[in-house]
Short mmCIF file of C-alpha atoms and ligand atoms in Angstrom, two decimals:
data_model
loop_
_atom_site.label_atom_id
_atom_site.label_comp_id
_atom_site.label_asym_id
_atom_site.label_seq_id
_atom_site.Cartn_x
_atom_site.Cartn_y
_atom_site.Cartn_z
CA MET G 12 0.04 0.00 0.02
CA PRO G 13 1.42 3.42 -0.93
CA ALA G 14 1.69 5.92 1.98
CA THR G 15 -1.00 8.55 2.19
CA THR G 16 -1.80 11.68 4.12
CA HIS G 17 -4.43 14.38 4.13
CA CYS G 18 -4.30 17.33 1.66
CA ARG G 19 -3.35 20.60 3.29
CA ILE G 20 -5.67 22.39 0.76
CA CYS G 21 -8.79 20.25 0.53
CA GLY G 22 -8.50 17.37 3.05
CA GLY G 23 -8.43 14.79 0.19
CA THR G 24 -6.19 11.75 0.03
CA VAL G 25 -2.51 12.55 -0.93
CA ARG G 26 -0.69 9.56 -2.49
CA GLU G 27 3.05 9.44 -2.13
CA PHE G 28 5.12 9.20 -5.41
CA ILE G 29 8.73 9.71 -4.21
CA ASP G 30 10.59 9.24 -0.86
CA PHE G 31 13.97 10.97 -0.42
CA GLY G 32 14.41 9.45 3.09
CA ARG G 33 15.79 11.17 6.09
CA GLN G 34 16.85 14.72 5.34
CA PRO G 35 18.21 17.62 7.33
CA LEU G 36 16.78 21.24 7.20
CA SER G 37 17.95 22.57 3.74
CA ASP G 38 19.17 25.93 5.17
CA ALA G 39 20.58 24.73 8.49
CA PHE G 40 24.37 25.12 7.94
CA VAL G 41 26.29 23.46 10.71
CA ASP G 42 28.74 25.12 12.97
CA PRO G 43 31.93 22.90 12.71
CA ASP G 44 32.66 23.37 16.41
CA ARG G 45 29.39 21.88 17.25
CA GLY G 46 29.49 18.96 14.86
CA GLY G 47 26.12 17.65 13.82
CA GLU G 48 24.74 17.58 17.28
CA GLN G 49 22.10 20.19 16.70
CA GLU G 50 20.84 18.82 13.38
CA PHE G 51 17.12 18.10 13.01
CA PHE G 52 16.05 15.49 10.45
CA TYR G 53 12.67 14.62 9.03
CA ARG G 54 11.39 12.34 6.23
CA LEU G 55 11.19 14.15 2.90
CA ALA G 56 8.61 12.65 0.62
CA THR G 57 6.21 14.07 -1.91
CA GLY G 58 2.64 13.10 -2.92
CA VAL G 59 -0.19 14.32 -4.97
CA CYS G 60 -3.81 14.94 -3.88
CA GLN G 61 -6.22 12.69 -5.61
CA SER G 62 -8.97 15.33 -5.35
CA CYS G 63 -7.47 18.82 -5.99
CA ARG G 64 -4.18 17.61 -7.61
CA MET G 65 -2.02 19.72 -5.29
CA VAL G 66 1.51 18.20 -5.12
CA GLN G 67 2.82 18.52 -1.57
CA LEU G 68 5.12 17.19 1.07
CA MET G 69 4.00 14.23 3.18
CA GLU G 70 5.42 15.76 6.36
CA GLU G 71 5.58 19.30 7.59
CA VAL G 72 8.50 20.84 9.38
CA PRO G 73 7.51 23.32 12.10
CA ARG G 74 7.98 26.85 10.65
CA GLU G 75 10.04 28.20 13.59
CA ARG G 76 12.74 25.53 12.77
CA MET G 77 13.21 26.97 9.25
CA PHE G 78 12.40 30.73 9.46
CA HIS G 79 14.18 32.40 12.38
CA GLU G 80 16.70 35.08 13.36
CA SER G 81 19.61 33.45 11.53
CA TYR G 82 17.85 32.14 8.31
CA PRO G 83 20.74 32.48 5.94
CA TYR G 84 19.24 32.93 2.48
CA LEU G 85 19.66 36.34 0.93
CA SER G 86 17.50 37.28 -2.14
CA SER G 87 19.93 39.90 -3.25
CA GLY G 88 22.70 37.26 -3.82
CA SER G 89 22.08 37.21 -7.56
CA SER G 90 22.39 40.22 -9.89
CA TYR G 91 19.96 38.49 -12.31
CA MET G 92 17.31 38.15 -9.45
CA ARG G 93 17.93 41.73 -8.38
CA ALA G 94 17.09 42.92 -11.97
CA HIS G 95 14.10 40.54 -12.00
CA PHE G 96 12.58 42.04 -8.88
CA GLU G 97 13.27 45.67 -9.92
CA GLY G 98 11.22 44.71 -13.01
CA VAL G 99 8.40 43.34 -10.79
CA ALA G 100 8.29 46.54 -8.73
CA LYS G 101 8.34 48.64 -11.85
CA HIS G 102 5.41 46.69 -13.28
CA PHE G 103 3.32 47.14 -10.09
CA LEU G 104 4.23 50.80 -9.86
CA THR G 105 3.02 51.48 -13.40
CA THR G 106 -0.15 49.22 -13.31
CA GLU G 107 -1.78 48.33 -10.02
CA LEU G 108 -0.29 51.10 -7.89
CA THR G 109 -1.31 54.22 -9.78
CA GLY G 110 -4.50 55.14 -7.81
CA GLU G 111 -4.94 57.34 -4.81
CA ASP G 112 -2.47 56.47 -2.02
CA PRO G 113 -1.90 52.80 -3.12
CA PHE G 114 -0.63 50.18 -0.73
CA ILE G 115 1.34 46.95 -1.42
CA VAL G 116 2.04 44.19 1.00
CA GLU G 117 4.79 41.61 0.37
CA LEU G 118 4.94 38.28 2.06
CA GLY G 119 8.53 36.98 2.57
CA CYS G 120 10.27 40.31 1.54
CA ASN G 121 13.65 38.78 2.67
CA ASP G 122 16.39 41.49 2.37
CA GLY G 123 14.02 43.84 0.58
CA VAL G 124 15.09 42.96 -2.95
CA MET G 125 11.67 43.92 -4.38
CA LEU G 126 10.34 46.49 -1.97
CA LYS G 127 13.46 48.71 -2.29
CA ALA G 128 12.31 50.09 -5.55
CA VAL G 129 8.77 50.58 -4.17
CA ALA G 130 10.12 52.48 -1.10
CA ASP G 131 12.34 54.59 -3.42
CA ALA G 132 9.24 55.47 -5.40
CA GLY G 133 7.60 56.71 -2.18
CA VAL G 134 4.73 54.23 -2.41
CA ARG G 135 3.11 52.96 0.73
CA HIS G 136 4.21 49.37 1.39
CA LEU G 137 4.78 46.73 4.10
CA GLY G 138 6.93 43.68 4.06
CA VAL G 139 5.98 40.81 6.30
CA GLU G 140 9.04 38.77 7.06
CA PRO G 141 9.47 36.38 10.04
CA SER G 142 13.18 35.66 9.64
CA GLY G 143 14.69 38.50 11.80
CA GLY G 144 18.15 38.82 10.32
CA VAL G 145 16.99 39.34 6.71
CA ALA G 146 14.06 41.57 7.94
CA ASP G 147 16.69 43.82 9.52
CA LEU G 148 18.60 44.09 6.20
CA ALA G 149 15.36 45.22 4.50
CA ALA G 150 14.71 47.81 7.21
CA GLU G 151 18.27 49.17 6.84
CA LYS G 152 17.36 49.84 3.18
CA GLY G 153 14.53 52.12 4.32
CA ILE G 154 11.79 49.51 3.88
CA ARG G 155 8.85 49.16 6.29
CA VAL G 156 8.92 45.61 7.61
CA ARG G 157 6.84 43.76 10.14
CA LYS G 158 8.84 40.78 11.66
CA ASP G 159 6.11 38.27 11.61
CA PHE G 160 4.64 35.27 9.93
CA PHE G 161 1.82 36.28 7.53
CA GLU G 162 -1.37 34.41 8.39
CA GLN G 163 -4.98 35.38 8.99
CA ALA G 164 -4.41 37.16 12.25
CA THR G 165 -1.55 39.18 10.82
CA ALA G 166 -3.64 40.16 7.81
CA ALA G 167 -6.44 41.37 9.99
CA ASP G 168 -4.07 43.42 12.03
CA VAL G 169 -2.48 44.96 9.05
CA LYS G 170 -5.87 45.86 7.61
CA ARG G 171 -6.94 47.44 10.91
CA THR G 172 -3.77 49.50 11.22
CA GLU G 173 -2.85 50.27 7.61
CA GLY G 174 -6.06 49.74 5.60
CA PRO G 175 -6.74 47.37 2.72
CA ALA G 176 -4.09 46.50 -0.01
CA ASP G 177 -4.17 47.02 -3.78
CA VAL G 178 -1.53 44.34 -4.25
CA ILE G 179 -0.43 41.39 -2.11
CA TYR G 180 2.72 39.87 -3.58
CA ALA G 181 4.81 36.85 -2.62
CA ALA G 182 7.87 35.44 -4.52
CA ASN G 183 9.18 32.03 -3.54
CA THR G 184 7.21 32.25 -0.41
CA LEU G 185 3.65 31.04 -0.79
CA CYS G 186 4.89 27.49 -1.74
CA HIS G 187 6.77 27.49 1.65
CA ILE G 188 3.50 27.76 3.64
CA PRO G 189 1.49 24.62 4.46
CA TYR G 190 -1.24 26.59 6.43
CA MET G 191 -2.92 27.79 3.24
CA ASP G 192 -6.40 28.22 4.62
CA SER G 193 -5.13 30.89 7.10
CA ILE G 194 -3.15 32.63 4.37
CA LEU G 195 -5.98 32.85 1.86
CA ASN G 196 -8.49 33.82 4.58
CA GLY G 197 -5.89 36.69 5.36
CA VAL G 198 -5.52 37.55 1.69
CA THR G 199 -9.28 37.85 1.13
CA GLU G 200 -9.58 39.95 4.32
CA LEU G 201 -6.79 42.33 3.42
CA LEU G 202 -7.20 42.81 -0.33
CA LYS G 203 -9.29 45.69 -1.68
CA PRO G 204 -12.36 44.54 -3.73
CA GLY G 205 -10.48 45.17 -6.98
CA GLY G 206 -7.05 44.17 -5.71
CA VAL G 207 -4.75 41.37 -6.87
CA PHE G 208 -2.78 38.61 -5.11
CA VAL G 209 0.23 37.85 -7.26
CA PHE G 210 2.69 35.05 -6.40
CA GLU G 211 5.47 33.36 -8.32
CA ASP G 212 6.83 29.97 -7.38
CA PRO G 213 8.58 26.93 -9.02
CA TYR G 214 6.27 25.39 -11.60
CA LEU G 215 5.38 21.66 -11.34
CA GLY G 216 5.55 21.53 -15.20
CA ASP G 217 9.13 22.64 -15.23
CA ILE G 218 10.13 20.41 -12.37
CA VAL G 219 8.76 17.43 -14.20
CA ASP G 220 10.27 18.43 -17.53
CA LEU G 221 13.73 19.05 -16.12
CA THR G 222 13.63 16.36 -13.38
CA SER G 223 14.68 19.19 -11.07
CA PHE G 224 14.01 17.05 -7.92
CA ASP G 225 16.18 19.51 -5.95
CA GLN G 226 13.20 21.85 -5.93
CA ILE G 227 11.78 19.50 -3.36
CA TYR G 228 12.96 20.19 0.21
CA ASP G 229 11.56 21.16 3.59
CA GLU G 230 10.86 24.81 2.61
CA HIS G 231 9.05 23.94 -0.68
CA PHE G 232 5.94 22.43 0.80
CA PHE G 233 3.86 22.81 -2.36
CA LEU G 234 4.70 22.38 -5.95
CA PHE G 235 2.08 24.54 -7.70
CA ALA G 236 0.46 24.12 -11.12
CA ALA G 237 -2.38 26.11 -12.73
CA GLN G 238 -4.89 23.33 -12.01
CA SER G 239 -4.03 23.05 -8.27
CA VAL G 240 -3.90 26.73 -7.83
CA GLN G 241 -7.23 27.27 -9.53
CA ALA G 242 -8.86 24.76 -7.22
CA MET G 243 -7.25 26.35 -4.25
CA ALA G 244 -8.36 29.82 -5.15
CA GLU G 245 -11.98 28.78 -5.71
CA ARG G 246 -12.27 27.50 -2.14
CA HIS G 247 -11.75 31.02 -0.99
CA GLY G 248 -13.94 32.94 -3.43
CA LEU G 249 -10.88 33.80 -5.52
CA GLU G 250 -10.27 33.27 -9.18
CA LEU G 251 -7.06 32.57 -11.20
CA VAL G 252 -7.10 35.49 -13.63
CA ASP G 253 -3.62 35.32 -15.10
CA VAL G 254 -0.60 33.02 -15.42
CA GLU G 255 2.79 33.82 -16.81
CA ARG G 256 5.66 31.41 -17.17
CA ILE G 257 8.93 32.98 -16.04
CA GLY G 258 12.41 31.68 -16.50
CA VAL G 259 13.86 32.44 -13.07
CA HIS G 260 14.97 29.70 -10.62
CA GLY G 261 14.75 26.98 -13.21
CA GLY G 262 11.20 27.76 -14.36
CA GLU G 263 8.30 29.38 -12.40
CA VAL G 264 4.78 30.62 -12.98
CA ARG G 265 3.51 33.92 -11.74
CA TYR G 266 -0.10 33.53 -10.77
CA THR G 267 -2.57 36.41 -10.43
CA LEU G 268 -5.68 35.84 -8.22
CA ALA G 269 -8.53 38.26 -7.92
CA ARG G 270 -11.99 38.11 -6.26
CA GLN G 271 -14.32 35.86 -8.26
CA GLY G 272 -15.82 37.93 -11.08
CA ALA G 273 -13.74 41.05 -10.47
CA ARG G 274 -11.46 40.58 -13.50
CA THR G 275 -11.69 38.69 -16.78
CA PRO G 276 -9.31 35.80 -16.83
CA SER G 277 -6.61 36.05 -19.62
CA ALA G 278 -6.45 33.52 -22.37
CA ALA G 279 -3.25 32.21 -20.87
CA VAL G 280 -5.07 30.69 -17.98
CA ALA G 281 -7.27 28.38 -20.13
CA GLU G 282 -4.28 27.61 -22.28
CA LEU G 283 -2.09 26.50 -19.37
CA LEU G 284 -4.97 24.49 -17.81
CA ALA G 285 -5.62 22.79 -21.11
CA GLU G 286 -1.89 21.96 -21.44
CA GLU G 287 -1.72 20.43 -17.93
CA GLU G 288 -4.80 18.36 -18.64
CA ALA G 289 -3.41 17.10 -22.04
CA ARG G 290 -0.10 16.04 -20.54
CA ASP G 291 -1.69 14.65 -17.36
CA LEU G 292 0.76 16.76 -15.36
CA ALA G 293 -0.54 15.72 -11.90
CA GLY G 294 -1.29 12.14 -12.88
CA LEU G 295 0.34 9.37 -10.88
CA ALA G 296 1.92 7.85 -14.07
CA THR G 297 3.57 11.13 -14.89
CA LEU G 298 4.85 11.54 -11.36
CA GLU G 299 6.07 7.99 -11.03
CA ARG G 300 8.01 8.46 -14.28
CA PHE G 301 9.49 11.59 -12.72
CA ALA G 302 10.53 9.47 -9.69
CA ASP G 303 12.26 6.96 -12.03
CA ASN G 304 14.19 9.77 -13.70
CA VAL G 305 15.28 11.13 -10.31
CA ARG G 306 16.74 7.70 -9.33
CA LYS G 307 18.63 7.56 -12.67
CA ILE G 308 20.12 11.04 -12.10
CA ARG G 309 21.20 10.00 -8.54
CA ASP G 310 22.92 6.89 -9.93
CA ASP G 311 24.56 8.71 -12.77
CA LEU G 312 25.82 11.49 -10.49
CA VAL G 313 27.31 9.11 -7.88
CA SER G 314 29.07 7.03 -10.60
CA LEU G 315 30.51 10.11 -12.24
CA LEU G 316 31.85 11.55 -8.99
CA THR G 317 33.15 8.20 -7.95
CA ARG G 318 35.00 7.80 -11.31
CA LEU G 319 36.51 11.38 -11.04
CA ARG G 320 37.85 10.67 -7.54
CA ALA G 321 39.33 7.41 -8.71
CA GLU G 322 41.10 9.32 -11.57
CA GLY G 323 42.50 11.85 -9.05
CA LYS G 324 40.56 14.83 -10.43
CA ARG G 325 39.87 17.79 -8.19
CA VAL G 326 36.20 18.43 -7.73
CA ALA G 327 34.42 21.41 -6.00
CA ALA G 328 30.77 22.43 -5.84
CA TYR G 329 29.45 25.92 -6.66
CA GLY G 330 26.51 27.48 -4.61
CA ALA G 331 25.53 26.11 -1.27
CA THR G 332 21.91 26.17 -2.27
CA ALA G 333 19.01 24.94 -0.20
CA LYS G 334 18.18 22.75 -3.22
CA SER G 335 21.58 21.04 -2.90
CA ALA G 336 20.67 19.57 0.49
CA THR G 337 18.29 17.21 -1.29
CA VAL G 338 20.97 16.24 -3.82
CA THR G 339 23.78 15.67 -1.34
CA ASN G 340 21.72 13.81 1.20
CA PHE G 341 19.70 11.72 -1.24
CA CYS G 342 22.81 10.84 -3.25
CA GLY G 343 25.06 10.48 -0.17
CA LEU G 344 27.63 13.15 -1.31
CA GLY G 345 29.95 14.19 1.48
CA PRO G 346 33.45 15.68 1.55
CA GLU G 347 34.94 12.41 0.16
CA LEU G 348 33.31 13.14 -3.25
CA VAL G 349 32.81 16.83 -3.03
CA PRO G 350 35.64 18.32 -0.85
CA PHE G 351 34.09 21.75 -0.62
CA VAL G 352 31.42 24.10 -1.86
CA CYS G 353 31.92 27.86 -2.46
CA ASP G 354 29.20 30.45 -1.86
CA THR G 355 28.83 34.21 -1.58
CA THR G 356 26.56 34.14 1.43
CA PRO G 357 28.43 35.26 4.59
CA ALA G 358 26.13 33.20 6.99
CA LYS G 359 26.92 29.98 5.11
CA GLN G 360 30.68 30.35 4.92
CA ASN G 361 32.93 28.45 7.25
CA ARG G 362 30.05 26.16 8.11
CA LEU G 363 29.26 22.67 6.90
CA SER G 364 26.51 21.83 4.54
CA PRO G 365 23.42 20.27 6.22
CA GLY G 366 23.51 16.52 6.71
CA THR G 367 26.55 15.44 4.76
CA HIS G 368 28.90 18.20 6.05
CA ILE G 369 30.64 19.57 2.99
CA PRO G 370 32.70 22.56 4.05
CA VAL G 371 31.36 25.90 2.70
CA ARG G 372 34.08 28.32 1.61
CA ALA G 373 34.10 31.91 0.39
CA PRO G 374 34.10 32.37 -3.44
CA GLU G 375 37.79 33.04 -3.44
CA ALA G 376 38.47 29.35 -2.57
CA PHE G 377 37.14 28.49 -6.04
CA SER G 378 40.05 29.99 -7.91
CA SER G 379 42.88 29.10 -5.61
CA PRO G 380 43.51 26.96 -7.52
CA TYR G 381 40.59 26.15 -9.74
CA PRO G 382 39.30 22.61 -9.53
CA ASP G 383 39.18 20.32 -12.56
CA TYR G 384 35.37 20.00 -12.23
CA ALA G 385 32.76 22.22 -10.70
CA LEU G 386 29.49 20.67 -9.64
CA LEU G 387 26.92 23.43 -10.18
CA PHE G 388 24.44 23.28 -7.33
CA ALA G 389 23.25 26.75 -8.20
CA TRP G 390 22.27 25.56 -11.77
CA ASN G 391 19.35 27.96 -11.79
CA HIS G 392 21.81 30.78 -11.93
CA ALA G 393 23.94 29.07 -14.57
CA ASP G 394 24.04 31.90 -17.06
CA GLU G 395 25.14 34.49 -14.45
CA ILE G 396 27.69 32.19 -12.91
CA MET G 397 29.20 30.85 -16.13
CA ALA G 398 29.57 34.38 -17.37
CA LYS G 399 31.33 35.44 -14.16
CA GLU G 400 33.58 32.35 -14.06
CA GLN G 401 34.80 32.37 -17.65
CA ALA G 402 38.42 32.16 -16.37
CA PHE G 403 37.62 28.80 -14.88
CA LYS G 404 36.59 27.45 -18.32
CA GLU G 405 39.61 29.04 -19.95
CA ALA G 406 41.82 27.36 -17.40
CA GLY G 407 40.42 23.99 -18.61
CA GLY G 408 37.77 23.63 -15.94
CA ARG G 409 34.49 21.80 -16.76
CA TRP G 410 31.03 22.23 -15.22
CA ILE G 411 29.04 19.21 -14.02
CA LEU G 412 25.26 19.63 -14.32
CA TYR G 413 22.70 17.17 -13.13
CA VAL G 414 19.49 18.75 -14.43
CA PRO G 415 17.80 17.63 -16.75
CA GLU G 416 20.41 14.88 -16.73
CA VAL G 417 23.96 14.40 -15.54
CA ARG G 418 26.42 15.89 -18.00
CA ILE G 419 29.77 17.70 -18.32
CA VAL G 420 29.91 21.08 -20.14
N1 LIG S 18 10.81 36.78 -1.82
C1 LIG S 18 12.29 36.40 -1.66
C2 LIG S 18 12.50 35.48 -0.52
C3 LIG S 18 12.15 34.05 -0.69
S1 LIG S 18 12.71 33.01 0.63
C4 LIG S 18 12.83 35.90 -2.95
O1 LIG S 18 11.99 35.55 -3.79
O2 LIG S 18 13.92 35.75 -3.09
C5 LIG S 18 11.22 32.79 1.54
C6 LIG S 18 10.99 33.79 2.54
O3 LIG S 18 9.67 33.65 3.14
C7 LIG S 18 11.97 33.73 3.80
O4 LIG S 18 12.61 35.00 3.85
C8 LIG S 18 11.07 33.43 4.90
O5 LIG S 18 11.51 33.95 6.15
C9 LIG S 18 9.73 33.91 4.43
N2 LIG S 18 8.46 33.31 5.11
C10 LIG S 18 8.31 32.09 5.44
N3 LIG S 18 7.03 31.99 5.94
C11 LIG S 18 6.48 33.13 5.86
C12 LIG S 18 5.17 33.60 6.25
N4 LIG S 18 4.23 32.81 6.81
N5 LIG S 18 4.85 34.89 6.01
C13 LIG S 18 5.74 35.74 5.34
N6 LIG S 18 7.06 35.30 5.07
C14 LIG S 18 7.33 33.97 5.31
P1 LIG S 19 19.30 29.83 -4.87
O1 LIG S 19 19.47 28.92 -5.95
O2 LIG S 19 18.88 31.27 -5.30
O3 LIG S 19 18.25 29.37 -3.84
P2 LIG S 19 18.09 28.10 -2.83
O4 LIG S 19 19.11 28.26 -1.76
O5 LIG S 19 16.66 28.34 -2.34
O6 LIG S 19 18.22 26.79 -3.58
O7 LIG S 19 20.69 30.03 -4.02
C1 LIG S 19 21.84 30.39 -4.69
C2 LIG S 19 23.04 30.18 -3.77
O8 LIG S 19 24.19 30.25 -4.55
C3 LIG S 19 23.04 31.24 -2.66
O9 LIG S 19 23.57 30.59 -1.53
C4 LIG S 19 24.13 32.18 -3.24
C5 LIG S 19 24.98 31.33 -4.09
N1 LIG S 19 25.55 32.08 -5.30
C6 LIG S 19 27.00 32.18 -5.36
O10 LIG S 19 27.71 31.63 -4.47
N2 LIG S 19 27.48 32.86 -6.43
C7 LIG S 19 26.67 33.37 -7.36
O11 LIG S 19 27.18 34.00 -8.35
C8 LIG S 19 25.25 33.27 -7.26
C9 LIG S 19 24.38 33.87 -8.27
C10 LIG S 19 24.75 32.64 -6.20
ZN1 LIG S 20 -6.41 18.42 -2.19
#
């Protein structure tokens, strides 16, 4: 009998289709002086709801374990993403935020990468961000931040003190939140009658196409698709009125929800829904095929790294991503096969990667001297990183990619 649980959206039966086993928290970098004593593990497995088709984790990690004062992820770590979010801000400033005293609320504003441009334009805004350290960085940029988890009670309080919002926005945050009823109750309470709730998150269609199984980890509780988002919206009197596929982070969709009947859905909504239906995106057969592809990538990657070690090649990894926790722990990659990983994030440096304890070094370690092979954990930033690291290629270095398949470039 396959394992099942209850859907966090509709209460239906969730059927498991892949089990990554025991995993650490993906952003819990280990202090070498304290060894692994403080590490928390849970079972990472994913299933699909047989009623509303939402793909979701089988087990939830308590939110305070993931999002706290020293949450290390910084949204401003990529120049490409900084430009992306400036574009998002500009878009809102010239469309939804042109009326009388407009107001935008962002869930998970992190270090303020998007709201900075809104604050600079003098438009009323509020970031809701529970992770204290990154919230402080946003505040230092002149952004108004509330250090809190967004949920129904927070939304009600924001509405009471600040009034209703024209736009509620969340990037790479909504999919982190299992308590969706509370979120959507909050959204419907806080949003103006004609307002929009816009969120962008990794797209199930791209994850299946690329076999990007590293998009599955503790913080990514849901893997959204148009079908499941539409079903989720309808339960709260909301309607999916636009979808846009965007190339960031390995393939995402930007979903726009409005109150039912308030806006005319764009043609793109019906098109994406039809495409998902035609390819049976959330069907068990599709997802079990995905799981087979994941196991092949694991086997190929372990064989390649084992061969390179036997040949005496020097290997390093690039980007201590949250995603890579799934790769290293599922494939059993520790310092024997991957001696270190370099990363620009100060709070990750001189620590050990979660679970398999690969040392994290500052970017300078990468070039002193260059390794023979670099395993690109931050593959979603490949264009930016490969452009920056041209000297590595010129010195004879090769990149190892594992999405959509294991290959050397
Ligand atoms: N929007 C940024 C940050 C994404 S990381 C970007 O796209 O780069 C996810 C963020 O969501 C973290 O900073 C985390 O602290 C925050 N978060 C988690 N749960 C939340 C909640 N309930 N309400 C608001 N923010 C939340
Ligand atoms: P990212 O893929 O954005 O997210 P996640 O952690 O959720 O998987 O993480 C990118 C990581 O790679 C982040 O720790 C910063 C690091 N990085 C570099 O070290 N150098 C770079 O040039 C870029 C773009 C990122
Ligand atoms: Zn469901």
